[in-house]
Amino acid sequence: MNSPIKRLYTVGTKGKAKGVTFEAKKNSLEKFVLNIKKVADSESAEVKPSNKIMVDTLEEAYALLKQEGYSLNMASKDGQRTLCELSKIKVEYF
């Protein structure tokens, strides 16, 4: 059995996000939010509520990320937000 996940995070590499740490944070409903990647006509298709999945734990979020087609909502301490796919995310265990 794997150790519990302490945090899922990434560090920005471009523009004003360069060097900024983004971390998975719970939303106002105390859930971690992932987006289902879908091909669509609109650039904003990923941010529609119908494309969101909410989970209770980082372990659940990580399990979904391991499946293709999901990205994780992440935030920095200064309020910047990003969507990240598994290849960009680092895992820290307890």
XYZ file of C-alpha atoms in Angstrom:
94
model
C 0.000 0.000 0.000
C 1.289 3.483 -0.896
C 1.863 6.131 1.735
C -0.781 8.836 1.937
C -0.163 11.814 -0.313
C 0.818 14.997 1.516
C 0.492 17.277 -1.509
C 0.297 17.473 -5.292
C 2.173 20.447 -6.727
C 4.000 21.930 -9.687
C 6.327 24.868 -10.311
C 5.554 27.298 -13.110
C 8.044 27.432 -15.972
C 6.919 30.365 -18.140
C 5.884 34.000 -17.926
C 4.683 35.460 -14.644
C 4.168 31.930 -13.280
C 7.867 31.041 -13.701
C 9.189 29.782 -10.373
C 5.776 30.000 -8.685
C 4.606 26.903 -6.794
C 1.045 25.772 -7.518
C -0.632 23.245 -5.244
C -3.876 21.256 -5.246
C -6.222 23.019 -2.818
C -9.763 22.205 -1.762
C -12.518 24.469 -3.035
C -15.290 26.074 -0.978
C -17.086 22.704 -0.908
C -13.955 21.065 0.592
C -13.294 19.100 -2.635
C -10.336 18.838 -4.995
C -11.414 19.717 -8.547
C -10.281 18.020 -11.754
C -11.316 18.846 -15.299
C -12.135 16.317 -17.972
C -10.239 17.206 -21.130
C -12.607 17.256 -24.089
C -12.113 18.309 -27.675
C -14.461 21.174 -28.320
C -15.052 24.136 -30.591
C -14.546 26.624 -27.773
C -11.267 27.452 -26.010
C -13.149 27.626 -22.708
C -14.654 24.124 -22.890
C -12.431 22.827 -20.067
C -13.764 25.324 -17.555
C -17.455 24.534 -17.971
C -18.983 23.063 -14.798
C -20.189 19.984 -16.694
C -16.541 19.059 -17.317
C -15.553 19.088 -13.643
C -15.070 16.173 -11.262
C -14.836 16.748 -7.511
C -13.088 14.311 -5.159
C -12.460 14.211 -1.422
C -8.809 13.176 -1.251
C -5.491 13.717 -2.985
C -5.283 9.943 -3.510
C -8.548 10.023 -5.487
C -7.309 13.004 -7.502
C -4.003 11.269 -8.261
C -5.776 8.065 -9.345
C -7.860 10.055 -11.848
C -4.794 11.935 -13.092
C -3.158 8.588 -13.892
C -5.994 7.977 -16.338
C -5.634 9.978 -19.528
C -7.991 12.871 -19.987
C -7.852 14.643 -16.619
C -6.170 17.794 -15.385
C -6.056 19.128 -11.832
C -7.010 22.625 -10.697
C -4.115 24.126 -8.746
C -3.493 27.478 -7.068
C -0.519 29.497 -5.861
C -0.316 31.358 -2.552
C -0.892 34.642 -4.397
C -4.083 33.396 -6.063
C -2.805 32.453 -9.530
C -4.544 29.369 -10.909
C -3.548 26.698 -13.397
C -4.710 23.354 -14.778
C -2.051 20.628 -14.770
C -1.845 17.186 -16.283
C -0.044 14.281 -14.620
C 3.281 14.781 -16.431
C 3.691 18.245 -14.819
C 2.676 17.268 -11.269
C 5.005 16.298 -8.441
C 3.815 14.111 -5.556
C 4.962 14.540 -1.972
C 4.167 11.718 0.447
C 3.969 11.780 4.260
